[in-house]
PDB file of C-alpha atoms in Angstrom:
ATOM      1  CA  THR R 295     133.192  95.224  65.134  1.00 49.00           C
ATOM      2  CA  ASN R 296     133.446  96.150  68.854  1.00 53.00           C
ATOM      3  CA  SER R 297     135.509  97.904  70.638  1.00 57.00           C
ATOM      4  CA  ASN R 298     138.234  95.298  70.972  1.00 58.00           C
ATOM      5  CA  GLY R 299     138.275  94.663  66.982  1.00 61.00           C
ATOM      6  CA  TYR R 300     136.088  91.613  67.431  1.00 55.00           C
ATOM      7  CA  ASP R 301     133.067  90.871  64.510  1.00 53.00           C
ATOM      8  CA  ILE R 302     130.125  90.585  66.214  1.00 54.00           C
ATOM      9  CA  SER R 303     128.559  90.056  63.499  1.00 57.00           C
ATOM     10  CA  VAL R 304     129.713  89.148  59.999  1.00 59.00           C
ATOM     11  CA  LYS R 305     126.427  89.581  57.877  1.00 58.00           C
ATOM     12  CA  TYR R 306     127.643  92.813  56.542  1.00 58.00           C
ATOM     13  CA  ALA R 307     130.969  92.124  56.975  1.00 59.00           C
ATOM     14  CA  ASP R 308     131.807  94.117  53.779  1.00 61.00           C
ATOM     15  CA  VAL R 309     130.402  97.540  54.788  1.00 58.00           C
ATOM     16  CA  ASP R 310     132.467  99.984  56.198  1.00 59.00           C
ATOM     17  CA  SER R 311     130.073 101.136  59.290  1.00 55.00           C
ATOM     18  CA  GLU R 312     132.441 103.859  60.592  1.00 60.00           C
ATOM     19  CA  ASN R 313     131.830 105.703  57.281  1.00 54.00           C
ATOM     20  CA  GLY R 314     128.107 105.445  56.900  1.00 53.00           C
ATOM     21  CA  GLY R 315     128.121 102.421  55.187  1.00 58.00           C
ATOM     22  CA  LYS R 316     124.991 100.862  53.117  1.00 62.00           C
ATOM     23  CA  VAL R 317     123.514  98.480  55.405  1.00 62.00           C
ATOM     24  CA  PRO R 318     120.008  97.630  54.270  1.00 63.00           C
ATOM     25  CA  MET R 319     117.228  98.739  55.940  1.00 70.00           C
ATOM     26  CA  ILE R 320     114.359  96.563  54.654  1.00 76.00           C
ATOM     27  CA  ARG R 321     114.878  93.947  51.898  1.00 83.00           C
ATOM     28  CA  LEU R 322     112.488  92.093  49.708  1.00 90.00           C
ATOM     29  CA  SER R 323     112.544  89.408  51.989  1.00 92.00           C
ATOM     30  CA  GLU R 324     111.068  91.436  54.927  1.00 92.00           C
ATOM     31  CA  MET R 325     107.949  92.457  52.636  1.00 95.00           C
ATOM     32  CA  TYR R 326     107.041  89.029  51.971  1.00 97.00           C
ATOM     33  CA  LEU R 327     107.198  88.086  55.451  1.00 96.00           C
ATOM     34  CA  ILE R 328     104.795  91.754  56.456  1.00 96.00           C
ATOM     35  CA  ALA R 329     102.693  90.062  53.757  1.00 98.00           C
ATOM     36  CA  ALA R 330     102.453  86.638  54.988  1.00 98.00           C
ATOM     37  CA  GLU R 331     101.725  87.886  58.604  1.00 97.00           C
ATOM     38  CA  ALA R 332      98.754  90.183  57.384  1.00 97.00           C
ATOM     39  CA  TYR R 333      97.165  87.692  55.087  1.00 98.00           C
ATOM     40  CA  ALA R 334      97.339  85.462  57.958  1.00 98.00           C
ATOM     41  CA  MET R 335      96.334  87.757  60.755  1.00 96.00           C
ATOM     42  CA  SER R 336      92.982  88.651  58.153  1.00 97.00           C
ATOM     43  CA  GLY R 337      92.354  84.642  57.913  1.00 97.00           C
ATOM     44  CA  ASP R 338      93.551  84.348  54.300  1.00 98.00           C
ATOM     45  CA  GLU R 339      95.751  81.577  54.543  1.00 98.00           C
ATOM     46  CA  THR R 340      96.446  80.627  50.847  1.00 98.00           C
ATOM     47  CA  ASN R 341      98.056  83.978  50.287  1.00 98.00           C
ATOM     48  CA  ALA R 342      99.728  84.183  53.658  1.00 98.00           C
ATOM     49  CA  SER R 343     101.189  80.605  52.449  1.00 98.00           C
ATOM     50  CA  ALA R 344     101.930  81.337  48.636  1.00 98.00           C
ATOM     51  CA  MET R 345     104.431  84.453  50.261  1.00 98.00           C
ATOM     52  CA  LEU R 346     106.159  82.227  52.750  1.00 97.00           C
ATOM     53  CA  ASN R 347     106.636  79.692  49.265  1.00 97.00           C
ATOM     54  CA  LYS R 348     107.605  82.423  47.601  1.00 97.00           C
ATOM     55  CA  LEU R 349     110.345  83.475  49.861  1.00 97.00           C
ATOM     56  CA  LYS R 350     111.606  79.993  50.441  1.00 96.00           C
ATOM     57  CA  THR R 351     111.428  79.447  46.565  1.00 97.00           C
ATOM     58  CA  ALA R 352     114.312  82.082  46.967  1.00 94.00           C
ATOM     59  CA  ARG R 353     116.236  81.096  49.975  1.00 92.00           C
ATOM     60  CA  VAL R 354     116.071  76.905  49.836  1.00 94.00           C
ATOM     61  CA  LYS R 355     117.436  74.994  46.399  1.00 95.00           C
ATOM     62  CA  GLY R 356     114.720  72.661  45.504  1.00 96.00           C
ATOM     63  CA  TRP R 357     112.100  73.916  47.573  1.00 96.00           C
ATOM     64  CA  SER R 358     108.718  72.600  46.815  1.00 97.00           C
ATOM     65  CA  ASP R 359     105.347  74.447  47.895  1.00 97.00           C
ATOM     66  CA  LYS R 360     103.226  73.978  51.229  1.00 96.00           C
ATOM     67  CA  SER R 361     100.274  75.121  52.602  1.00 96.00           C
ATOM     68  CA  TYR R 362     100.139  76.023  55.955  1.00 96.00           C
ATOM     69  CA  LYS R 363      97.242  75.787  58.061  1.00 97.00           C
ATOM     70  CA  GLY R 364      96.187  77.621  61.665  1.00 96.00           C
ATOM     71  CA  ASP R 365      98.971  78.133  64.570  1.00 96.00           C
ATOM     72  CA  ALA R 366     101.508  75.953  61.884  1.00 97.00           C
ATOM     73  CA  LEU R 367     100.839  79.086  59.220  1.00 97.00           C
ATOM     74  CA  ILE R 368     101.926  81.451  62.276  1.00 96.00           C
ATOM     75  CA  LYS R 369     104.228  79.585  63.883  1.00 96.00           C
ATOM     76  CA  GLU R 370     105.925  79.164  60.355  1.00 97.00           C
ATOM     77  CA  ILE R 371     106.178  82.771  60.120  1.00 97.00           C
ATOM     78  CA  GLN R 372     107.146  83.571  63.432  1.00 94.00           C
ATOM     79  CA  ASP R 373     110.407  81.244  62.878  1.00 93.00           C
ATOM     80  CA  GLU R 374     110.721  82.475  59.358  1.00 94.00           C
ATOM     81  CA  TYR R 375     111.298  86.373  60.743  1.00 92.00           C
ATOM     82  CA  VAL R 376     114.035  85.040  63.195  1.00 88.00           C
ATOM     83  CA  ARG R 377     115.748  82.911  60.297  1.00 89.00           C
ATOM     84  CA  GLU R 378     115.808  85.487  57.663  1.00 89.00           C
ATOM     85  CA  LEU R 379     116.251  88.434  59.530  1.00 86.00           C
ATOM     86  CA  PHE R 380     118.310  87.205  62.078  1.00 79.00           C
ATOM     87  CA  GLY R 381     120.845  90.090  63.373  1.00 73.00           C
ATOM     88  CA  GLU R 382     118.913  93.100  61.395  1.00 75.00           C
ATOM     89  CA  GLN R 383     115.871  94.320  63.505  1.00 71.00           C
ATOM     90  CA  PRO R 384     115.318  93.969  67.380  1.00 75.00           C
ATOM     91  CA  TYR R 385     113.199  90.552  68.251  1.00 81.00           C
ATOM     92  CA  PHE R 386     111.476  92.693  70.743  1.00 81.00           C
ATOM     93  CA  PHE R 387     109.348  94.521  68.492  1.00 85.00           C
ATOM     94  CA  ASP R 388     108.281  90.734  67.072  1.00 89.00           C
ATOM     95  CA  LEU R 389     107.453  89.693  70.640  1.00 87.00           C
ATOM     96  CA  LYS R 390     105.517  92.813  71.246  1.00 87.00           C
ATOM     97  CA  ARG R 391     103.298  92.611  68.175  1.00 90.00           C
ATOM     98  CA  TRP R 392     102.627  88.395  67.990  1.00 92.00           C
ATOM     99  CA  LYS R 393     101.551  89.210  71.954  1.00 90.00           C
ATOM    100  CA  LYS R 394     104.665  86.644  73.065  1.00 89.00           C
ATOM    101  CA  GLY R 395     106.143  86.868  76.672  1.00 86.00           C
ATOM    102  CA  LEU R 396     110.244  87.110  76.929  1.00 81.00           C
ATOM    103  CA  ASN R 397     111.586  84.096  78.354  1.00 77.00           C
ATOM    104  CA  ARG R 398     115.385  84.823  77.861  1.00 72.00           C
ATOM    105  CA  SER R 399     117.041  81.711  79.810  1.00 68.00           C
ATOM    106  CA  SER R 400     119.668  79.666  78.394  1.00 60.00           C
ATOM    107  CA  SER R 401     117.794  77.204  76.654  1.00 57.00           C
ATOM    108  CA  GLU R 402     115.194  80.187  75.095  1.00 52.00           C
ATOM    109  CA  ALA R 403     118.522  82.167  74.155  1.00 51.00           C
ATOM    110  CA  GLN R 404     120.049  79.098  72.175  1.00 51.00           C
ATOM    111  CA  ASP R 405     116.818  78.312  70.774  1.00 53.00           C
ATOM    112  CA  ILE R 406     115.418  81.757  69.168  1.00 52.00           C
ATOM    113  CA  SER R 407     118.622  83.450  69.031  1.00 51.00           C
ATOM    114  CA  TYR R 408     121.151  80.704  67.779  1.00 49.00           C
ATOM    115  CA  LEU R 409     123.308  82.279  70.662  1.00 51.00           C
ATOM    116  CA  PRO R 410     124.594  81.502  73.713  1.00 52.00           C
ATOM    117  CA  ALA R 411     123.092  82.481  76.622  1.00 51.00           C
ATOM    118  CA  LEU R 412     123.939  85.823  77.519  1.00 56.00           C
ATOM    119  CA  GLY R 413     123.384  87.895  81.203  1.00 56.00           C
ATOM    120  CA  THR R 414     120.854  86.728  83.939  1.00 61.00           C
ATOM    121  CA  ASP R 415     117.785  85.099  83.265  1.00 70.00           C
ATOM    122  CA  MET R 416     114.478  87.390  82.847  1.00 76.00           C
ATOM    123  CA  VAL R 417     110.859  86.129  82.109  1.00 82.00           C
ATOM    124  CA  LYS R 418     108.099  88.695  81.156  1.00 85.00           C
ATOM    125  CA  SER R 419     104.995  87.715  80.662  1.00 89.00           C
ATOM    126  CA  ALA R 420     103.390  89.271  77.255  1.00 88.00           C
ATOM    127  CA  ASP R 421     100.632  91.577  79.535  1.00 89.00           C
ATOM    128  CA  ASP R 422     103.335  92.918  81.637  1.00 90.00           C
ATOM    129  CA  HIS R 423     103.782  97.115  81.693  1.00 88.00           C
ATOM    130  CA  MET R 424     107.472  96.742  81.029  1.00 85.00           C
ATOM    131  CA  TRP R 425     106.395  96.452  77.573  1.00 84.00           C
ATOM    132  CA  VAL R 426     105.334  99.955  76.949  1.00 87.00           C
ATOM    133  CA  TRP R 427     108.038 102.358  77.952  1.00 88.00           C
ATOM    134  CA  PRO R 428     107.172 105.436  80.491  1.00 94.00           C
ATOM    135  CA  ILE R 429     106.472 108.388  78.966  1.00 94.00           C
ATOM    136  CA  PRO R 430     109.710 110.823  79.657  1.00 95.00           C
ATOM    137  CA  LYS R 431     108.735 113.511  82.453  1.00 93.00           C
ATOM    138  CA  ASP R 432     110.219 116.623  80.738  1.00 94.00           C
ATOM    139  CA  GLU R 433     107.523 115.603  77.558  1.00 94.00           C
ATOM    140  CA  ILE R 434     104.657 115.488  80.424  1.00 94.00           C
ATOM    141  CA  ASP R 435     105.557 118.632  81.942  1.00 93.00           C
ATOM    142  CA  ALA R 436     106.329 120.293  78.396  1.00 94.00           C
ATOM    143  CA  ASN R 437     102.539 119.272  77.304  1.00 94.00           C
ATOM    144  CA  PRO R 438      99.687 120.208  79.105  1.00 92.00           C
ATOM    145  CA  GLN R 439      97.623 117.967  77.046  1.00 95.00           C
ATOM    146  CA  ILE R 440      99.041 115.132  78.752  1.00 93.00           C
ATOM    147  CA  LYS R 441      99.971 116.451  82.293  1.00 89.00           C
ATOM    148  CA  GLY R 442      99.024 113.982  84.977  1.00 88.00           C
ATOM    149  CA  GLN R 443      99.388 111.000  82.422  1.00 92.00           C
ATOM    150  CA  GLN R 444     101.691 107.940  82.307  1.00 93.00           C
ATOM    151  CA  ASN R 445     101.586 104.651  81.116  1.00 91.00           C
ATOM    152  CA  ALA R 446     100.538 102.042  83.658  1.00 90.00           C
ATOM    153  CA  GLY R 447     103.082 100.407  85.922  1.00 89.00           C
ATOM    154  CA  TYR R 448     104.970 103.512  86.166  1.00 89.00           C
TER     155      TYR R 448
END
């Protein structure tokens, strides 16, 4: 609930966040997705598909196992992250890990996040320096081993 009393998300509506409610930090479904992604990245499409199918069997009534291959496998894993973990994790880190750029526009916001577009449009390529935050000046000043160093672009 925001400061105006409106629910921002009702995914965990029964959790009393004011008093340190118990929101799951990691779920079994996320473990299946992590395993599927790891298998896919190592070239093991059979086990990657198996992890996706286990998750979908638990979520989709009457699910029939599918064998995903190549780019279709990666896309299905990425799409399942969005569907399964909506509102639970920063999508920013997924985009960064997948080396995908950000294209926040009206259509992208509705397709990817299932929300109406908020704020202004923004486009950042996957290699834009802004994907990596600057090292705070206080940290650089306090640590002689990194004196004079900074992440590119800052």
